[in-house]
PDB file of C-alpha atoms in Angstrom:
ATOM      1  CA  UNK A  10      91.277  68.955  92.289  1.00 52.00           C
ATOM      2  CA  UNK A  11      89.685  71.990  90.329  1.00 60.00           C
ATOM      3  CA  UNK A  12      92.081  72.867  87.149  1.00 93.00           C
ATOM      4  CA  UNK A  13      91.408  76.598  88.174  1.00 97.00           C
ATOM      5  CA  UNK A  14      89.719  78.542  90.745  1.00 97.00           C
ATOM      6  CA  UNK A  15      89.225  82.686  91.229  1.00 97.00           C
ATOM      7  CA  UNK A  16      91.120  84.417  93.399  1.00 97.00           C
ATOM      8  CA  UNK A  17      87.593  85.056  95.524  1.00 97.00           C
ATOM      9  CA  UNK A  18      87.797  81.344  96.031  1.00 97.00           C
ATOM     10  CA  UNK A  19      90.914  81.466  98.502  1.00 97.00           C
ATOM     11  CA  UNK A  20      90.799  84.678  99.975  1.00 98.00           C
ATOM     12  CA  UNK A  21      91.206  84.533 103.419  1.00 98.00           C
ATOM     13  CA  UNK A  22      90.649  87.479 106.335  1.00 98.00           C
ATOM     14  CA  UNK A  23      91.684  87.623 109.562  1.00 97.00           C
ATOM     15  CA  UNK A  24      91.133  89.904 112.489  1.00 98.00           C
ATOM     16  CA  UNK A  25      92.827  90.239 116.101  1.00 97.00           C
ATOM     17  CA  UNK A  26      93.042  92.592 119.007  1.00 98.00           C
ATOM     18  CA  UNK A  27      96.756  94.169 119.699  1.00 97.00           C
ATOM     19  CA  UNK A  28      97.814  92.781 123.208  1.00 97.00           C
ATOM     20  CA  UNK A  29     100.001  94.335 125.666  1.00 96.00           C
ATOM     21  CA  UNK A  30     101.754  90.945 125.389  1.00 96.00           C
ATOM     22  CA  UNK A  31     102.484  91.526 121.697  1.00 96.00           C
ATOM     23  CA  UNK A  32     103.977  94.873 121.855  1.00 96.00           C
ATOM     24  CA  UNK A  33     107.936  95.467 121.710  1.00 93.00           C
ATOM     25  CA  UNK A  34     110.361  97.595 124.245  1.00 92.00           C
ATOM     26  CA  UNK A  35     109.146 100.654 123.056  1.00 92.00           C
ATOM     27  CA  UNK A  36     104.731  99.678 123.252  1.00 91.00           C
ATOM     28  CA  UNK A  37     104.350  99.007 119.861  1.00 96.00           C
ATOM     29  CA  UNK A  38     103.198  95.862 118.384  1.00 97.00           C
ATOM     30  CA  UNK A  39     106.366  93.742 117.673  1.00 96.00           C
ATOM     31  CA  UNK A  40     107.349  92.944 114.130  1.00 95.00           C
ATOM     32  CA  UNK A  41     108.342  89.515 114.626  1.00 95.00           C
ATOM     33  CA  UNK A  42     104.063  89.230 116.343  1.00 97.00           C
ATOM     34  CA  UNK A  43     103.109  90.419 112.950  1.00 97.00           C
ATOM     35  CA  UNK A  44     105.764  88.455 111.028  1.00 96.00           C
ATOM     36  CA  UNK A  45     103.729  85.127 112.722  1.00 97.00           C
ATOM     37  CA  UNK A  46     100.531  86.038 111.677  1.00 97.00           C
ATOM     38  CA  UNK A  47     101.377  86.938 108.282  1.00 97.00           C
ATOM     39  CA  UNK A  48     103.066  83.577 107.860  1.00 98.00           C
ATOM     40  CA  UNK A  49      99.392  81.625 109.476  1.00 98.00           C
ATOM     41  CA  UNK A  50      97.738  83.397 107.020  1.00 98.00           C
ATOM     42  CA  UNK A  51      99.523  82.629 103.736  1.00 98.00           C
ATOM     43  CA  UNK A  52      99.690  79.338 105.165  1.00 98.00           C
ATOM     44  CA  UNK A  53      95.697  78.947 105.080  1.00 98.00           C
ATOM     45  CA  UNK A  54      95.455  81.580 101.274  1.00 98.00           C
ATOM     46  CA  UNK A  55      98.095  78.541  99.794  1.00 98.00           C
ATOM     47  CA  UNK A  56      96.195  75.813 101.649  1.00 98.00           C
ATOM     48  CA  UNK A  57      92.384  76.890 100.662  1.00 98.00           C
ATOM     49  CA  UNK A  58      94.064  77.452  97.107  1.00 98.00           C
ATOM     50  CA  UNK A  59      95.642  74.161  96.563  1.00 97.00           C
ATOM     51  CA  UNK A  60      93.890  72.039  98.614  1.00 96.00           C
ATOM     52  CA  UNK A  61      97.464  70.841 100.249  1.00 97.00           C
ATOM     53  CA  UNK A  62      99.175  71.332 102.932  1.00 97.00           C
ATOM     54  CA  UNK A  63     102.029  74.315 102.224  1.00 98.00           C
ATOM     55  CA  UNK A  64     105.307  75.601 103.041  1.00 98.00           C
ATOM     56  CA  UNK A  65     106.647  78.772 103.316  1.00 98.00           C
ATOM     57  CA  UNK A  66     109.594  78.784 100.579  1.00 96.00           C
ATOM     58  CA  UNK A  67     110.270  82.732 100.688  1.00 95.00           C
ATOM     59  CA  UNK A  68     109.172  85.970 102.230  1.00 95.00           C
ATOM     60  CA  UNK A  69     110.231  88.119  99.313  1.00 87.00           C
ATOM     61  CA  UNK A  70     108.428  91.480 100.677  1.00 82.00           C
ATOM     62  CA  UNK A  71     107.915  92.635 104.088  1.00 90.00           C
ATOM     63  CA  UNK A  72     107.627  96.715 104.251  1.00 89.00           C
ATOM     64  CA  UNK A  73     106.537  97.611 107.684  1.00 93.00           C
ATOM     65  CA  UNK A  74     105.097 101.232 106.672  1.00 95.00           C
ATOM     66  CA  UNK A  75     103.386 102.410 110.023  1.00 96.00           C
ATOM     67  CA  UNK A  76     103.885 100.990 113.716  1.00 96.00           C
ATOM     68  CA  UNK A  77     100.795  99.200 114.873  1.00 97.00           C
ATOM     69  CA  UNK A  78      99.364 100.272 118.486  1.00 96.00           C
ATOM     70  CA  UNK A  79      98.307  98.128 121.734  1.00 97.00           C
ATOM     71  CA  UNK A  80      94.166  98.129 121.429  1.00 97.00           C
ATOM     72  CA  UNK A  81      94.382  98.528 117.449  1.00 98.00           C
ATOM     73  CA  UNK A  82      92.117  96.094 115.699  1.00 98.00           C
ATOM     74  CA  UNK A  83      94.552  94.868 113.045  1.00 98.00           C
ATOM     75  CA  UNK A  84      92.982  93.021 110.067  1.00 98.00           C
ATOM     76  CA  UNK A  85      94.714  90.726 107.190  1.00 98.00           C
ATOM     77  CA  UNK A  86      93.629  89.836 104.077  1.00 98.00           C
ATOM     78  CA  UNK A  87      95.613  87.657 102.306  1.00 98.00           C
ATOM     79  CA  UNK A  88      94.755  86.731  98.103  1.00 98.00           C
ATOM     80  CA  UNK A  89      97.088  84.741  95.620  1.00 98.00           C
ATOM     81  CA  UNK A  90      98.421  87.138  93.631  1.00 98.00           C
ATOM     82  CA  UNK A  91     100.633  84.525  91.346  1.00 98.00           C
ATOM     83  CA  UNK A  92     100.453  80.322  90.900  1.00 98.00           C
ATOM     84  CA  UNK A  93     103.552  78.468  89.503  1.00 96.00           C
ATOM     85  CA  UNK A  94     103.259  74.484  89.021  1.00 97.00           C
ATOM     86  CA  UNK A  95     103.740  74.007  92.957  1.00 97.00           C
ATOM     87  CA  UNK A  96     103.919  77.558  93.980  1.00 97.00           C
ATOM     88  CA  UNK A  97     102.046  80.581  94.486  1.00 98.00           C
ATOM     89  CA  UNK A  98     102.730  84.368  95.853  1.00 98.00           C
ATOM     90  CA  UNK A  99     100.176  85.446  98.614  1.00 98.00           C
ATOM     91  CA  UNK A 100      99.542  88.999  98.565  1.00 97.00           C
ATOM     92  CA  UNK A 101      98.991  90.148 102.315  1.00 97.00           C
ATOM     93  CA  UNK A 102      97.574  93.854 103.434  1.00 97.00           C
ATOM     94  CA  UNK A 103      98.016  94.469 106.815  1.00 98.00           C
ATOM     95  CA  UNK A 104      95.609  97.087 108.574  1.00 98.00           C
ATOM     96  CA  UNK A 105      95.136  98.588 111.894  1.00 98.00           C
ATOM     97  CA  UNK A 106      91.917 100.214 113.444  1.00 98.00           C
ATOM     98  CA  UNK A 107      91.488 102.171 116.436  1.00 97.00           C
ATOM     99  CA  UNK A 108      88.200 100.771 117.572  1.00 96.00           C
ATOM    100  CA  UNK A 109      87.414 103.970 119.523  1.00 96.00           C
ATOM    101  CA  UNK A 110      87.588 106.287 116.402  1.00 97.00           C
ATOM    102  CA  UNK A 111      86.975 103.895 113.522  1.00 97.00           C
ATOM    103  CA  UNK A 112      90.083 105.565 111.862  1.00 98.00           C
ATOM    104  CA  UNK A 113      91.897 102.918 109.851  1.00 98.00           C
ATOM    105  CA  UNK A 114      95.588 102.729 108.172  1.00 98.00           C
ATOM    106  CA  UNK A 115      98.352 100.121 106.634  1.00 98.00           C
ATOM    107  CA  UNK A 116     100.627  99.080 108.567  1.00 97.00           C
ATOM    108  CA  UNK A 117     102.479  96.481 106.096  1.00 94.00           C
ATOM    109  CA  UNK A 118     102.379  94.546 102.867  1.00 94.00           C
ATOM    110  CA  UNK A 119     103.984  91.335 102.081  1.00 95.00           C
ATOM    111  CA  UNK A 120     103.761  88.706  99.669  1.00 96.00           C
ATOM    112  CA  UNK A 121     105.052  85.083 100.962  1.00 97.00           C
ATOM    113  CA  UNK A 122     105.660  81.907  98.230  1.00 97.00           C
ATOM    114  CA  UNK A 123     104.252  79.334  99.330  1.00 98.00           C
ATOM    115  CA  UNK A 124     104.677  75.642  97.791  1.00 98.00           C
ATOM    116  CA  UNK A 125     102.217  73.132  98.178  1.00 98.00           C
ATOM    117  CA  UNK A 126     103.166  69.217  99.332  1.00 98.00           C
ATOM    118  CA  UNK A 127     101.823  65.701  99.381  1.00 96.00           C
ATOM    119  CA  UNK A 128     102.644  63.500 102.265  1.00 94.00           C
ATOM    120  CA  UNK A 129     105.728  62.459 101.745  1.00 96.00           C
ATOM    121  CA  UNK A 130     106.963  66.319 101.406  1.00 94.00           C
ATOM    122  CA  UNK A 131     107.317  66.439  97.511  1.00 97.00           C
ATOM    123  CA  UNK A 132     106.339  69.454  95.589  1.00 97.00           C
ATOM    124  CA  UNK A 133     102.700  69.120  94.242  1.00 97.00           C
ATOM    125  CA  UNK A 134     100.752  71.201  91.212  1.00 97.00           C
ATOM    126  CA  UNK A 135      98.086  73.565  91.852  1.00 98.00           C
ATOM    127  CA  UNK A 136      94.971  74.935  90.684  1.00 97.00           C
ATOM    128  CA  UNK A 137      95.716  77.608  87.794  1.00 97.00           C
ATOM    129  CA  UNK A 138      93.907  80.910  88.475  1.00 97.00           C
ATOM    130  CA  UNK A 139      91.248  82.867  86.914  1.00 97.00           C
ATOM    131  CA  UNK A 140      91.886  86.778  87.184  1.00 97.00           C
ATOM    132  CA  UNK A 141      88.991  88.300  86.347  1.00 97.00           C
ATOM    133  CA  UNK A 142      89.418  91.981  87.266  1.00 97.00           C
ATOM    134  CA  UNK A 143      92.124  94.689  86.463  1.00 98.00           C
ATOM    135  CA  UNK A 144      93.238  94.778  90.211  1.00 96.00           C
ATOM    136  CA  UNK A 145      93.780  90.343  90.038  1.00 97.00           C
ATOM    137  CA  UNK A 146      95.988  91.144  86.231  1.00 97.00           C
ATOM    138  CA  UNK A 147      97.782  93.851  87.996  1.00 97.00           C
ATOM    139  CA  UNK A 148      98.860  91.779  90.895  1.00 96.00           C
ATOM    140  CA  UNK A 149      99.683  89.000  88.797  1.00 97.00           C
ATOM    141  CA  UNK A 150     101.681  90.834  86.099  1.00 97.00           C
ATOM    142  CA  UNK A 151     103.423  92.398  89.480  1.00 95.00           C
ATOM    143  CA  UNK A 152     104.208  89.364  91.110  1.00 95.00           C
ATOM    144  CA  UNK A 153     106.192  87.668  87.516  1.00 95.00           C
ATOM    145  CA  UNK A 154     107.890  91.354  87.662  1.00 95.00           C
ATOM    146  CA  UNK A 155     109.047  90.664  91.139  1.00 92.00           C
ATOM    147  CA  UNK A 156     109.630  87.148  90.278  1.00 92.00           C
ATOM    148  CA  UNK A 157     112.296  88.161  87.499  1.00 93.00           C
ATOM    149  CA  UNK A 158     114.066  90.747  89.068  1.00 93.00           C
ATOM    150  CA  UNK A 159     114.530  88.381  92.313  1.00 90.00           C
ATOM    151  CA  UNK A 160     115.846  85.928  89.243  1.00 91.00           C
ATOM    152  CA  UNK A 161     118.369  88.782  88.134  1.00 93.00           C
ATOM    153  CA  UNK A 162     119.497  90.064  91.630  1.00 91.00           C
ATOM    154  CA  UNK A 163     120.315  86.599  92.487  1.00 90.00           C
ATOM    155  CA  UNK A 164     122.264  86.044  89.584  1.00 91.00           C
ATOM    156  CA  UNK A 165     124.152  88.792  89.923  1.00 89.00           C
ATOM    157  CA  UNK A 166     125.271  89.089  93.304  1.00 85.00           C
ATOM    158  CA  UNK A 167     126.255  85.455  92.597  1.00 85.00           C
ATOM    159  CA  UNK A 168     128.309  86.675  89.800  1.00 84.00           C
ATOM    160  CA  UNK A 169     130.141  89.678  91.300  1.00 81.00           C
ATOM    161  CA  UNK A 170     133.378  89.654  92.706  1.00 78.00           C
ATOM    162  CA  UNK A 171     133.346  91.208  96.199  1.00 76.00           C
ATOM    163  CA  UNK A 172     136.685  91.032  96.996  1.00 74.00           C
ATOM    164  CA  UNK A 173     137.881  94.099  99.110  1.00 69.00           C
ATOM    165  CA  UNK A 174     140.446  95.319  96.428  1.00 72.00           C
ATOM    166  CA  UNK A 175     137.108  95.840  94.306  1.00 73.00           C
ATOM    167  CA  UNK A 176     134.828  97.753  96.571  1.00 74.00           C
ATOM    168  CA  UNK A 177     137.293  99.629  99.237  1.00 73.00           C
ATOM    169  CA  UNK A 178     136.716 102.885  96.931  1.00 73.00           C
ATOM    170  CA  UNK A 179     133.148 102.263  96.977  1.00 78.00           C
ATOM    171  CA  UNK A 180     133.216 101.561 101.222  1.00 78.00           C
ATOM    172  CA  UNK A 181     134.643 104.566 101.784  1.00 76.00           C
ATOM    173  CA  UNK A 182     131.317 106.243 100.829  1.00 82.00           C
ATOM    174  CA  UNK A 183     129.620 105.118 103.581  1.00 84.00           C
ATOM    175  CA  UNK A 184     130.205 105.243 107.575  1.00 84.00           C
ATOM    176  CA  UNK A 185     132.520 102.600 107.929  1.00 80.00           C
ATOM    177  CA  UNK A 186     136.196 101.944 108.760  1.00 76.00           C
ATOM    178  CA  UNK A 187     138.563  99.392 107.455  1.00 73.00           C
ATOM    179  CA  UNK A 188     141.081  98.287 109.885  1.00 78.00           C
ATOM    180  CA  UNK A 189     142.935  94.989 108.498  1.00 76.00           C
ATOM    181  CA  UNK A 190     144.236  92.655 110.905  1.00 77.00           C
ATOM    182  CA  UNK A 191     147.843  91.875 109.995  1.00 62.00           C
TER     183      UNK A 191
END
């Protein structure tokens, strides 16, 4: 196993053709279609990275930012962003094309940790990484951003009391009503 490799190195693209079978109750492409390509695709960024098979151990960002149509052309590219000892963030842009007009847009970003494995399932190192532009520092500096304040929102909501005495002032804020059982 290489000690490091460049981001190039594991890139991976993929491109498929919206089907009427993929779309939702409403003709757009369905999100849970998209969430299962997203996941095949970190699955082979992790896999070309580490040279091991991979898991998916979180989805930590999924923004669906525009609905994705039946004909569109929708491309992924997936890069890692981050590398722990076992782990890594993929970084996934999601884009759709109307192959009539050539006009393109983003549909969805996600980044996916992913943990590489030996055969008997235990946790295995990978390759380091060699950034070697602004955008590769940015994402990687991102991803240890997003990796602490996952570390602090956990901690927290593990550490807060929500017990209805604590929040009922707060719940009345929103549209909800709280009808105890007696």
């Amino acid at each position: 196993m290489n000690d490091f490799k460049t981001v190039k190195e594991s890139q991976v693209v993929i491109s498929e053709l919206m089907l009427p079978s993929h779309s939702n109750f409403n003709g757009k492409i369905h999100g849970g279609y998209i969430l299962s390509l997203l996941d095949q695709i970190a699955f082979a960024c992790a896999s070309k990275h580490s040279g091991k098979y991979c898991v998916t151990a979180s989805v930590d960002t999924v923004d669906f930012l525009k609905p994705i149509e039946i004909g569109e052309l929708v491309t992924m590219r997936a890069s890692v962003n981050f590398v722990g000892h076992s782990s890594m963030v993929i970084g996934i842009r999601v884009e759709a094309e109307n192959i009539q007009t050539g006009q393109r847009k983003h549909c969805n970003s996600s980044y996916f940790t992913m943990v590489a494995k030996d055969q008997e399932g235990k946790s295995v190192n990978v390759p380091g990484l060699i950034l070697q532009s602004e955008n590769e520092i940015r994402r990687f500096a991102k991803s240890i951003k997003r990796k602490d304040m996952k570390k602090k929102r956990s901690k927290e909501f593990h550490e807060t009391d929500f017990s209805s005495h604590e929040y009922h002032d707060i719940l009345e804020e929103y549209k909800v009503q709280i009808r105890k059982n007696s």
